[in-house]
PDB file of N, CA, C and O in Angstrom:
ATOM      1  N   MET A   1      27.091  78.307  56.432  1.00  0.00           N
ATOM      2  CA  MET A   1      27.752  79.301  57.503  1.00  0.00           C
ATOM      3  C   MET A   1      29.555  79.501  57.028  1.00  0.00           C
ATOM      4  O   MET A   1      30.095  79.142  57.393  1.00  0.00           O
ATOM      5  N   SER A   2      28.890  80.859  56.758  1.00  0.00           N
ATOM      6  CA  SER A   2      30.334  81.664  56.202  1.00  0.00           C
ATOM      7  C   SER A   2      30.960  82.087  57.061  1.00  0.00           C
ATOM      8  O   SER A   2      30.528  82.593  58.543  1.00  0.00           O
ATOM      9  N   GLY A   3      32.681  81.585  56.443  1.00  0.00           N
ATOM     10  CA  GLY A   3      32.881  82.437  58.361  1.00  0.00           C
ATOM     11  C   GLY A   3      33.299  81.869  59.352  1.00  0.00           C
ATOM     12  O   GLY A   3      32.811  80.068  59.227  1.00  0.00           O
ATOM     13  N   SER A   4      33.987  81.556  60.116  1.00  0.00           N
ATOM     14  CA  SER A   4      34.389  80.974  61.006  1.00  0.00           C
ATOM     15  C   SER A   4      33.631  80.165  61.981  1.00  0.00           C
ATOM     16  O   SER A   4      32.216  81.500  62.251  1.00  0.00           O
ATOM     17  N   GLU A   5      33.299  79.078  62.200  1.00  0.00           N
ATOM     18  CA  GLU A   5      31.997  78.617  63.268  1.00  0.00           C
ATOM     19  C   GLU A   5      32.378  79.555  64.488  1.00  0.00           C
ATOM     20  O   GLU A   5      31.455  79.027  65.337  1.00  0.00           O
ATOM     21  N   SER A   6      33.466  79.752  65.151  1.00  0.00           N
ATOM     22  CA  SER A   6      33.695  80.478  66.610  1.00  0.00           C
ATOM     23  C   SER A   6      33.304  81.742  67.115  1.00  0.00           C
ATOM     24  O   SER A   6      33.115  82.370  67.568  1.00  0.00           O
ATOM     25  N   GLU A   7      33.491  81.902  64.560  1.00  0.00           N
ATOM     26  CA  GLU A   7      32.808  83.822  65.276  1.00  0.00           C
ATOM     27  C   GLU A   7      31.819  84.296  65.202  1.00  0.00           C
ATOM     28  O   GLU A   7      30.563  83.595  64.775  1.00  0.00           O
ATOM     29  N   LYS A   8      31.336  85.097  66.307  1.00  0.00           N
ATOM     30  CA  LYS A   8      30.080  85.225  67.115  1.00  0.00           C
ATOM     31  C   LYS A   8      29.530  85.821  65.449  1.00  0.00           C
ATOM     32  O   LYS A   8      29.492  86.717  64.890  1.00  0.00           O
ATOM     33  N   GLN A   9      28.123  85.612  65.299  1.00  0.00           N
ATOM     34  CA  GLN A   9      27.152  86.785  64.575  1.00  0.00           C
ATOM     35  C   GLN A   9      26.494  87.402  64.769  1.00  0.00           C
ATOM     36  O   GLN A   9      25.819  87.589  65.638  1.00  0.00           O
ATOM     37  N   LEU A  10      26.439  89.055  63.872  1.00  0.00           N
ATOM     38  CA  LEU A  10      26.727  89.882  64.419  1.00  0.00           C
ATOM     39  C   LEU A  10      26.377  90.133  62.924  1.00  0.00           C
ATOM     40  O   LEU A  10      26.256  91.469  61.977  1.00  0.00           O
ATOM     41  N   LEU A  11      24.361  89.773  62.779  1.00  0.00           N
ATOM     42  CA  LEU A  11      23.393  90.313  61.716  1.00  0.00           C
ATOM     43  C   LEU A  11      23.830  92.162  61.070  1.00  0.00           C
ATOM     44  O   LEU A  11      23.502  92.565  62.646  1.00  0.00           O
ATOM     45  N   HIS A  12      23.594  92.446  60.067  1.00  0.00           N
ATOM     46  CA  HIS A  12      24.241  93.806  59.880  1.00  0.00           C
ATOM     47  C   HIS A  12      23.256  93.835  58.178  1.00  0.00           C
ATOM     48  O   HIS A  12      23.937  93.501  57.476  1.00  0.00           O
ATOM     49  N   LEU A  13      22.390  94.802  57.983  1.00  0.00           N
ATOM     50  CA  LEU A  13      21.486  95.038  57.103  1.00  0.00           C
ATOM     51  C   LEU A  13      22.932  96.371  56.119  1.00  0.00           C
ATOM     52  O   LEU A  13      22.489  97.831  56.874  1.00  0.00           O
ATOM     53  N   VAL A  14      22.788  96.160  55.079  1.00  0.00           N
ATOM     54  CA  VAL A  14      23.127  97.618  54.292  1.00  0.00           C
ATOM     55  C   VAL A  14      21.926  97.436  53.265  1.00  0.00           C
ATOM     56  O   VAL A  14      21.496  96.813  52.583  1.00  0.00           O
ATOM     57  N   PHE A  15      21.574  98.660  53.771  1.00  0.00           N
ATOM     58  CA  PHE A  15      20.396  99.813  52.136  1.00  0.00           C
ATOM     59  C   PHE A  15      20.469 101.106  52.528  1.00  0.00           C
ATOM     60  O   PHE A  15      21.265 101.657  52.649  1.00  0.00           O
ATOM     61  N   GLY A  16      19.665 101.691  51.259  1.00  0.00           N
ATOM     62  CA  GLY A  16      20.327 102.609  50.983  1.00  0.00           C
ATOM     63  C   GLY A  16      19.156 103.769  49.558  1.00  0.00           C
ATOM     64  O   GLY A  16      18.118 103.308  49.799  1.00  0.00           O
ATOM     65  N   GLY A  17      18.979 104.726  49.801  1.00  0.00           N
ATOM     66  CA  GLY A  17      18.009 104.959  48.729  1.00  0.00           C
ATOM     67  C   GLY A  17      18.272 106.519  48.609  1.00  0.00           C
ATOM     68  O   GLY A  17      19.461 107.425  49.244  1.00  0.00           O
ATOM     69  N   GLU A  18      17.895 107.358  47.818  1.00  0.00           N
ATOM     70  CA  GLU A  18      17.497 108.367  47.934  1.00  0.00           C
ATOM     71  C   GLU A  18      17.169 109.680  48.971  1.00  0.00           C
ATOM     72  O   GLU A  18      15.843 109.330  48.642  1.00  0.00           O
ATOM     73  N   LEU A  19      17.448 110.127  49.421  1.00  0.00           N
ATOM     74  CA  LEU A  19      17.041 111.053  50.703  1.00  0.00           C
ATOM     75  C   LEU A  19      16.268 112.775  50.089  1.00  0.00           C
ATOM     76  O   LEU A  19      16.529 113.250  49.057  1.00  0.00           O
ATOM     77  N   LYS A  20      15.277 112.947  50.387  1.00  0.00           N
ATOM     78  CA  LYS A  20      14.490 114.289  49.976  1.00  0.00           C
ATOM     79  C   LYS A  20      15.089 115.263  50.749  1.00  0.00           C
ATOM     80  O   LYS A  20      15.351 116.490  49.446  1.00  0.00           O
ATOM     81  N   LYS A  21      16.305 115.456  51.162  1.00  0.00           N
ATOM     82  CA  LYS A  21      16.793 116.849  51.739  1.00  0.00           C
ATOM     83  C   LYS A  21      18.396 116.409  52.326  1.00  0.00           C
ATOM     84  O   LYS A  21      18.488 115.143  53.009  1.00  0.00           O
ATOM     85  N   LEU A  22      19.229 116.871  51.802  1.00  0.00           N
ATOM     86  CA  LEU A  22      20.869 116.296  52.109  1.00  0.00           C
ATOM     87  C   LEU A  22      20.714 116.282  53.619  1.00  0.00           C
ATOM     88  O   LEU A  22      20.309 117.357  54.253  1.00  0.00           O
ATOM     89  N   GLY A  23      21.244 115.835  54.053  1.00  0.00           N
ATOM     90  CA  GLY A  23      21.718 115.340  55.553  1.00  0.00           C
ATOM     91  C   GLY A  23      20.555 114.525  56.548  1.00  0.00           C
ATOM     92  O   GLY A  23      20.983 114.771  58.183  1.00  0.00           O
ATOM     93  N   GLY A  24      19.497 115.091  55.767  1.00  0.00           N
ATOM     94  CA  GLY A  24      18.821 114.249  56.788  1.00  0.00           C
ATOM     95  C   GLY A  24      18.279 112.446  56.417  1.00  0.00           C
ATOM     96  O   GLY A  24      18.646 112.042  55.702  1.00  0.00           O
ATOM     97  N   THR A  25      17.175 112.252  57.034  1.00  0.00           N
ATOM     98  CA  THR A  25      16.957 110.496  57.009  1.00  0.00           C
ATOM     99  C   THR A  25      15.895 110.173  56.819  1.00  0.00           C
ATOM    100  O   THR A  25      15.018 109.440  56.268  1.00  0.00           O
ATOM    101  N   GLU A  26      14.832 111.103  55.880  1.00  0.00           N
ATOM    102  CA  GLU A  26      13.841 111.046  55.070  1.00  0.00           C
ATOM    103  C   GLU A  26      14.075 110.427  53.882  1.00  0.00           C
ATOM    104  O   GLU A  26      14.549 110.895  52.759  1.00  0.00           O
ATOM    105  N   PHE A  27      14.035 109.817  52.918  1.00  0.00           N
ATOM    106  CA  PHE A  27      13.959 108.778  51.409  1.00  0.00           C
ATOM    107  C   PHE A  27      12.804 109.997  50.962  1.00  0.00           C
ATOM    108  O   PHE A  27      12.138 110.049  51.387  1.00  0.00           O
ATOM    109  N   ARG A  28      13.182 109.561  49.411  1.00  0.00           N
ATOM    110  CA  ARG A  28      11.976 110.251  49.042  1.00  0.00           C
ATOM    111  C   ARG A  28      11.271 109.011  48.001  1.00  0.00           C
ATOM    112  O   ARG A  28       9.757 109.486  47.903  1.00  0.00           O
ATOM    113  N   ASP A  29      11.646 107.637  47.490  1.00  0.00           N
ATOM    114  CA  ASP A  29      10.347 106.765  47.395  1.00  0.00           C
ATOM    115  C   ASP A  29      11.147 105.885  48.591  1.00  0.00           C
ATOM    116  O   ASP A  29      11.873 105.133  48.208  1.00  0.00           O
ATOM    117  N   LEU A  30       9.383 105.388  49.513  1.00  0.00           N
ATOM    118  CA  LEU A  30      10.207 104.267  49.941  1.00  0.00           C
ATOM    119  C   LEU A  30      10.461 102.688  49.006  1.00  0.00           C
ATOM    120  O   LEU A  30      10.882 101.591  49.757  1.00  0.00           O
ATOM    121  N   ASP A  31       9.410 103.075  48.131  1.00  0.00           N
ATOM    122  CA  ASP A  31       9.442 101.639  47.283  1.00  0.00           C
ATOM    123  C   ASP A  31      10.553 101.365  46.436  1.00  0.00           C
ATOM    124  O   ASP A  31      11.078 100.191  46.283  1.00  0.00           O
ATOM    125  N   ALA A  32      11.449 102.269  46.231  1.00  0.00           N
ATOM    126  CA  ALA A  32      12.750 102.523  46.157  1.00  0.00           C
ATOM    127  C   ALA A  32      13.713 102.441  46.250  1.00  0.00           C
ATOM    128  O   ALA A  32      15.201 102.281  45.799  1.00  0.00           O
ATOM    129  N   LEU A  33      13.905 102.621  47.699  1.00  0.00           N
ATOM    130  CA  LEU A  33      14.340 102.029  48.522  1.00  0.00           C
ATOM    131  C   LEU A  33      15.424 100.803  47.847  1.00  0.00           C
ATOM    132  O   LEU A  33      15.465  99.942  47.764  1.00  0.00           O
ATOM    133  N   ASP A  34      17.625 100.313  48.375  1.00  0.00           N
ATOM    134  CA  ASP A  34      17.991  99.392  47.361  1.00  0.00           C
ATOM    135  C   ASP A  34      18.499  98.771  49.316  1.00  0.00           C
ATOM    136  O   ASP A  34      19.349  99.287  49.432  1.00  0.00           O
ATOM    137  N   ILE A  35      17.477  97.503  49.229  1.00  0.00           N
ATOM    138  CA  ILE A  35      18.085  96.612  50.174  1.00  0.00           C
ATOM    139  C   ILE A  35      18.884  95.812  49.226  1.00  0.00           C
ATOM    140  O   ILE A  35      18.559  94.494  48.715  1.00  0.00           O
ATOM    141  N   VAL A  36      20.387  96.404  49.842  1.00  0.00           N
ATOM    142  CA  VAL A  36      21.613  95.412  49.699  1.00  0.00           C
ATOM    143  C   VAL A  36      21.991  94.155  49.971  1.00  0.00           C
ATOM    144  O   VAL A  36      22.100  93.382  49.334  1.00  0.00           O
ATOM    145  N   GLY A  37      21.519  94.144  51.445  1.00  0.00           N
ATOM    146  CA  GLY A  37      21.296  92.368  52.346  1.00  0.00           C
ATOM    147  C   GLY A  37      21.998  92.971  54.002  1.00  0.00           C
ATOM    148  O   GLY A  37      22.098  93.510  53.893  1.00  0.00           O
ATOM    149  N   VAL A  38      22.469  91.506  53.782  1.00  0.00           N
ATOM    150  CA  VAL A  38      21.950  91.053  55.370  1.00  0.00           C
ATOM    151  C   VAL A  38      23.929  90.573  55.263  1.00  0.00           C
ATOM    152  O   VAL A  38      23.713  89.205  54.922  1.00  0.00           O
ATOM    153  N   TYR A  39      24.552  91.320  56.834  1.00  0.00           N
ATOM    154  CA  TYR A  39      26.125  90.563  56.787  1.00  0.00           C
ATOM    155  C   TYR A  39      26.258  89.862  58.129  1.00  0.00           C
ATOM    156  O   TYR A  39      25.910  90.733  58.717  1.00  0.00           O
ATOM    157  N   PRO A  40      26.742  89.515  57.603  1.00  0.00           N
ATOM    158  CA  PRO A  40      27.257  88.393  59.011  1.00  0.00           C
ATOM    159  C   PRO A  40      28.401  89.520  60.581  1.00  0.00           C
ATOM    160  O   PRO A  40      27.811  88.751  61.003  1.00  0.00           O
ATOM    161  N   ASN A  41      28.485  90.054  59.666  1.00  0.00           N
ATOM    162  CA  ASN A  41      29.180  90.913  60.336  1.00  0.00           C
ATOM    163  C   ASN A  41      29.721  92.447  59.756  1.00  0.00           C
ATOM    164  O   ASN A  41      29.065  92.711  58.476  1.00  0.00           O
ATOM    165  N   TYR A  42      30.167  93.530  61.169  1.00  0.00           N
ATOM    166  CA  TYR A  42      30.090  94.118  60.660  1.00  0.00           C
ATOM    167  C   TYR A  42      31.408  94.569  59.320  1.00  0.00           C
ATOM    168  O   TYR A  42      31.296  95.775  58.677  1.00  0.00           O
ATOM    169  N   LYS A  43      33.010  94.408  59.207  1.00  0.00           N
ATOM    170  CA  LYS A  43      33.414  94.455  58.513  1.00  0.00           C
ATOM    171  C   LYS A  43      33.269  93.582  56.951  1.00  0.00           C
ATOM    172  O   LYS A  43      33.459  94.826  56.173  1.00  0.00           O
ATOM    173  N   THR A  44      32.687  92.894  56.608  1.00  0.00           N
ATOM    174  CA  THR A  44      32.145  92.683  55.600  1.00  0.00           C
ATOM    175  C   THR A  44      30.537  93.567  55.286  1.00  0.00           C
ATOM    176  O   THR A  44      30.695  94.478  54.198  1.00  0.00           O
ATOM    177  N   ALA A  45      29.315  94.067  55.418  1.00  0.00           N
ATOM    178  CA  ALA A  45      29.523  94.928  55.295  1.00  0.00           C
ATOM    179  C   ALA A  45      29.326  96.371  55.445  1.00  0.00           C
ATOM    180  O   ALA A  45      28.741  97.365  54.243  1.00  0.00           O
ATOM    181  N   HIS A  46      30.922  96.452  55.925  1.00  0.00           N
ATOM    182  CA  HIS A  46      30.911  98.256  55.767  1.00  0.00           C
ATOM    183  C   HIS A  46      31.734  97.705  54.455  1.00  0.00           C
ATOM    184  O   HIS A  46      31.725  99.234  53.720  1.00  0.00           O
ATOM    185  N   ALA A  47      32.446  97.046  54.693  1.00  0.00           N
ATOM    186  CA  ALA A  47      32.916  96.933  52.690  1.00  0.00           C
ATOM    187  C   ALA A  47      31.953  96.846  51.642  1.00  0.00           C
ATOM    188  O   ALA A  47      31.973  97.773  50.747  1.00  0.00           O
ATOM    189  N   VAL A  48      30.910  96.542  51.719  1.00  0.00           N
ATOM    190  CA  VAL A  48      29.712  95.853  50.637  1.00  0.00           C
ATOM    191  C   VAL A  48      29.222  98.176  50.888  1.00  0.00           C
ATOM    192  O   VAL A  48      28.875  98.553  49.272  1.00  0.00           O
ATOM    193  N   TRP A  49      28.595  98.731  51.970  1.00  0.00           N
ATOM    194  CA  TRP A  49      28.988  99.619  51.911  1.00  0.00           C
ATOM    195  C   TRP A  49      29.003 101.033  51.584  1.00  0.00           C
ATOM    196  O   TRP A  49      29.007 101.607  50.324  1.00  0.00           O
ATOM    197  N   LYS A  50      30.425 100.941  51.708  1.00  0.00           N
ATOM    198  CA  LYS A  50      31.660 101.020  50.594  1.00  0.00           C
ATOM    199  C   LYS A  50      31.417 101.669  48.759  1.00  0.00           C
ATOM    200  O   LYS A  50      31.508 102.526  48.623  1.00  0.00           O
ATOM    201  N   ALA A  51      31.561 100.391  49.233  1.00  0.00           N
ATOM    202  CA  ALA A  51      31.093  99.947  47.129  1.00  0.00           C
ATOM    203  C   ALA A  51      29.664 100.365  47.010  1.00  0.00           C
ATOM    204  O   ALA A  51      30.415 101.221  46.039  1.00  0.00           O
ATOM    205  N   LYS A  52      29.140 100.774  47.528  1.00  0.00           N
ATOM    206  CA  LYS A  52      27.696 101.144  47.485  1.00  0.00           C
ATOM    207  C   LYS A  52      27.903 102.286  46.820  1.00  0.00           C
ATOM    208  O   LYS A  52      27.266 103.262  46.361  1.00  0.00           O
ATOM    209  N   ALA A  53      27.982 103.066  48.346  1.00  0.00           N
ATOM    210  CA  ALA A  53      27.873 104.433  48.394  1.00  0.00           C
ATOM    211  C   ALA A  53      29.368 104.744  47.401  1.00  0.00           C
ATOM    212  O   ALA A  53      29.295 106.269  47.146  1.00  0.00           O
ATOM    213  N   GLN A  54      30.767 104.664  47.023  1.00  0.00           N
ATOM    214  CA  GLN A  54      31.474 104.856  46.028  1.00  0.00           C
ATOM    215  C   GLN A  54      30.625 105.094  44.861  1.00  0.00           C
ATOM    216  O   GLN A  54      30.498 105.387  44.301  1.00  0.00           O
ATOM    217  N   ALA A  55      30.259 104.197  44.191  1.00  0.00           N
ATOM    218  CA  ALA A  55      29.041 104.043  43.112  1.00  0.00           C
ATOM    219  C   ALA A  55      28.218 104.575  42.745  1.00  0.00           C
ATOM    220  O   ALA A  55      28.184 104.973  42.272  1.00  0.00           O
ATOM    221  N   SER A  56      27.524 105.702  44.283  1.00  0.00           N
ATOM    222  CA  SER A  56      26.658 105.949  43.849  1.00  0.00           C
ATOM    223  C   SER A  56      27.044 107.608  43.721  1.00  0.00           C
ATOM    224  O   SER A  56      26.464 108.929  44.525  1.00  0.00           O
ATOM    225  N   VAL A  57      28.345 108.170  43.599  1.00  0.00           N
ATOM    226  CA  VAL A  57      28.844 109.516  44.406  1.00  0.00           C
ATOM    227  C   VAL A  57      27.873 110.809  43.525  1.00  0.00           C
ATOM    228  O   VAL A  57      28.217 111.693  44.101  1.00  0.00           O
ATOM    229  N   ASP A  58      27.870 110.551  43.209  1.00  0.00           N
ATOM    230  CA  ASP A  58      27.463 111.444  41.225  1.00  0.00           C
ATOM    231  C   ASP A  58      26.134 112.034  41.594  1.00  0.00           C
ATOM    232  O   ASP A  58      25.701 113.104  41.897  1.00  0.00           O
ATOM    233  N   ASN A  59      25.404 110.651  42.686  1.00  0.00           N
ATOM    234  CA  ASN A  59      23.948 111.320  42.838  1.00  0.00           C
ATOM    235  C   ASN A  59      24.122 111.773  44.297  1.00  0.00           C
ATOM    236  O   ASN A  59      24.238 111.169  45.688  1.00  0.00           O
ATOM    237  N   ALA A  60      24.066 113.047  44.591  1.00  0.00           N
ATOM    238  CA  ALA A  60      24.139 113.880  46.041  1.00  0.00           C
ATOM    239  C   ALA A  60      23.201 113.615  46.906  1.00  0.00           C
ATOM    240  O   ALA A  60      23.470 114.048  48.387  1.00  0.00           O
ATOM    241  N   HIS A  61      21.635 112.751  46.703  1.00  0.00           N
ATOM    242  CA  HIS A  61      20.807 112.660  47.799  1.00  0.00           C
ATOM    243  C   HIS A  61      21.021 111.203  47.643  1.00  0.00           C
ATOM    244  O   HIS A  61      20.261 111.079  48.892  1.00  0.00           O
ATOM    245  N   MET A  62      22.070 110.414  47.205  1.00  0.00           N
ATOM    246  CA  MET A  62      22.000 109.087  47.384  1.00  0.00           C
ATOM    247  C   MET A  62      22.156 108.960  48.797  1.00  0.00           C
ATOM    248  O   MET A  62      23.127 108.941  49.052  1.00  0.00           O
ATOM    249  N   ARG A  63      21.492 108.141  49.368  1.00  0.00           N
ATOM    250  CA  ARG A  63      23.017 107.544  50.825  1.00  0.00           C
ATOM    251  C   ARG A  63      22.454 106.216  51.409  1.00  0.00           C
ATOM    252  O   ARG A  63      21.249 105.562  51.206  1.00  0.00           O
ATOM    253  N   TYR A  64      23.075 105.591  51.785  1.00  0.00           N
ATOM    254  CA  TYR A  64      23.717 103.852  51.828  1.00  0.00           C
ATOM    255  C   TYR A  64      23.669 103.795  53.691  1.00  0.00           C
ATOM    256  O   TYR A  64      24.600 105.002  54.114  1.00  0.00           O
ATOM    257  N   PHE A  65      23.247 103.861  53.657  1.00  0.00           N
ATOM    258  CA  PHE A  65      23.482 103.108  55.512  1.00  0.00           C
ATOM    259  C   PHE A  65      23.768 101.802  56.035  1.00  0.00           C
ATOM    260  O   PHE A  65      23.327 100.973  55.827  1.00  0.00           O
ATOM    261  N   VAL A  66      24.363 101.305  57.607  1.00  0.00           N
ATOM    262  CA  VAL A  66      24.459 100.438  57.800  1.00  0.00           C
ATOM    263  C   VAL A  66      24.015  99.808  58.851  1.00  0.00           C
ATOM    264  O   VAL A  66      23.911 100.688  60.294  1.00  0.00           O
ATOM    265  N   VAL A  67      22.845  98.853  59.225  1.00  0.00           N
ATOM    266  CA  VAL A  67      21.888  98.883  60.363  1.00  0.00           C
ATOM    267  C   VAL A  67      22.626  98.081  61.194  1.00  0.00           C
ATOM    268  O   VAL A  67      22.864  97.036  60.606  1.00  0.00           O
ATOM    269  N   HIS A  68      22.663  98.213  62.685  1.00  0.00           N
ATOM    270  CA  HIS A  68      23.354  97.113  63.583  1.00  0.00           C
ATOM    271  C   HIS A  68      21.859  95.960  64.058  1.00  0.00           C
ATOM    272  O   HIS A  68      21.669  96.110  65.113  1.00  0.00           O
ATOM    273  N   LEU A  69      21.837  94.998  62.704  1.00  0.00           N
ATOM    274  CA  LEU A  69      20.445  94.218  63.469  1.00  0.00           C
ATOM    275  C   LEU A  69      20.360  93.586  64.715  1.00  0.00           C
ATOM    276  O   LEU A  69      19.970  93.594  65.396  1.00  0.00           O
ATOM    277  N   HIS A  70      22.050  93.217  64.506  1.00  0.00           N
ATOM    278  CA  HIS A  70      22.337  92.214  66.556  1.00  0.00           C
ATOM    279  C   HIS A  70      21.572  93.062  66.921  1.00  0.00           C
ATOM    280  O   HIS A  70      21.628  92.116  68.440  1.00  0.00           O
ATOM    281  N   ARG A  71      22.082  94.877  67.035  1.00  0.00           N
ATOM    282  CA  ARG A  71      21.828  95.888  68.356  1.00  0.00           C
ATOM    283  C   ARG A  71      19.435  95.305  68.002  1.00  0.00           C
ATOM    284  O   ARG A  71      19.718  95.662  69.584  1.00  0.00           O
ATOM    285  N   LEU A  72      19.561  95.244  67.322  1.00  0.00           N
ATOM    286  CA  LEU A  72      17.466  94.816  67.671  1.00  0.00           C
ATOM    287  C   LEU A  72      16.871  93.452  68.215  1.00  0.00           C
ATOM    288  O   LEU A  72      16.399  93.844  69.035  1.00  0.00           O
ATOM    289  N   LEU A  73      18.161  93.177  67.770  1.00  0.00           N
ATOM    290  CA  LEU A  73      17.300  91.167  68.091  1.00  0.00           C
ATOM    291  C   LEU A  73      17.776  91.079  69.587  1.00  0.00           C
ATOM    292  O   LEU A  73      17.341  90.548  70.186  1.00  0.00           O
ATOM    293  N   ASP A  74      19.726  92.011  69.705  1.00  0.00           N
ATOM    294  CA  ASP A  74      19.160  91.337  71.700  1.00  0.00           C
ATOM    295  C   ASP A  74      20.143  92.804  71.735  1.00  0.00           C
ATOM    296  O   ASP A  74      21.311  93.005  72.039  1.00  0.00           O
ATOM    297  N   PRO A  75      19.212  93.965  72.032  1.00  0.00           N
ATOM    298  CA  PRO A  75      18.815  95.295  72.836  1.00  0.00           C
ATOM    299  C   PRO A  75      19.770  94.688  74.381  1.00  0.00           C
ATOM    300  O   PRO A  75      20.419  95.460  74.906  1.00  0.00           O
ATOM    301  N   GLU A  76      19.450  93.300  75.064  1.00  0.00           N
ATOM    302  CA  GLU A  76      20.259  94.048  76.377  1.00  0.00           C
ATOM    303  C   GLU A  76      21.681  92.842  76.017  1.00  0.00           C
ATOM    304  O   GLU A  76      22.936  92.907  77.011  1.00  0.00           O
ATOM    305  N   ALA A  77      22.477  92.563  74.915  1.00  0.00           N
ATOM    306  CA  ALA A  77      23.753  91.985  74.854  1.00  0.00           C
ATOM    307  C   ALA A  77      24.651  93.038  74.992  1.00  0.00           C
ATOM    308  O   ALA A  77      24.702  94.716  75.141  1.00  0.00           O
ATOM    309  N   LYS A  78      25.644  92.701  75.924  1.00  0.00           N
ATOM    310  CA  LYS A  78      27.079  93.820  76.484  1.00  0.00           C
ATOM    311  C   LYS A  78      27.656  93.305  75.130  1.00  0.00           C
ATOM    312  O   LYS A  78      27.854  92.184  74.175  1.00  0.00           O
ATOM    313  N   GLY A  79      28.814  94.523  75.053  1.00  0.00           N
ATOM    314  CA  GLY A  79      30.106  94.985  73.904  1.00  0.00           C
ATOM    315  C   GLY A  79      29.287  94.878  72.604  1.00  0.00           C
ATOM    316  O   GLY A  79      27.798  95.638  72.235  1.00  0.00           O
ATOM    317  N   GLY A  80      29.742  94.870  71.733  1.00  0.00           N
ATOM    318  CA  GLY A  80      29.113  95.044  70.307  1.00  0.00           C
ATOM    319  C   GLY A  80      29.975  96.142  70.011  1.00  0.00           C
ATOM    320  O   GLY A  80      30.622  95.975  68.642  1.00  0.00           O
ATOM    321  N   GLY A  81      31.122  97.257  70.476  1.00  0.00           N
ATOM    322  CA  GLY A  81      31.849  97.365  70.024  1.00  0.00           C
ATOM    323  C   GLY A  81      31.697  99.137  68.890  1.00  0.00           C
ATOM    324  O   GLY A  81      30.564  99.250  68.540  1.00  0.00           O
ATOM    325  N   SER A  82      32.410  97.980  67.754  1.00  0.00           N
ATOM    326  CA  SER A  82      32.574  99.189  66.764  1.00  0.00           C
ATOM    327  C   SER A  82      31.307  98.208  65.325  1.00  0.00           C
ATOM    328  O   SER A  82      31.305  98.116  64.622  1.00  0.00           O
ATOM    329  N   GLU A  83      31.065  97.038  66.470  1.00  0.00           N
ATOM    330  CA  GLU A  83      30.189  96.078  65.606  1.00  0.00           C
ATOM    331  C   GLU A  83      28.828  96.162  66.311  1.00  0.00           C
ATOM    332  O   GLU A  83      27.822  96.001  65.893  1.00  0.00           O
TER     333      GLU A  83
END
């Protein structure tokens, strides 16, 4: 397990793809989505998201997202704030 054993694991998914319309969230080709990975905390996921977003800055339709998987896995959990 990476990180501190006492640190709570809050899984985050980073993925991206080309959007059909700027400002939307519908993808042109679901088969071409870039599933970057799952990360143990928001800080790590954000760093990866930022690098991928900056690397694709020349393509206006390319967008990367961070999904808070821990919120989907445990919607009753309290807290999580920016994580």
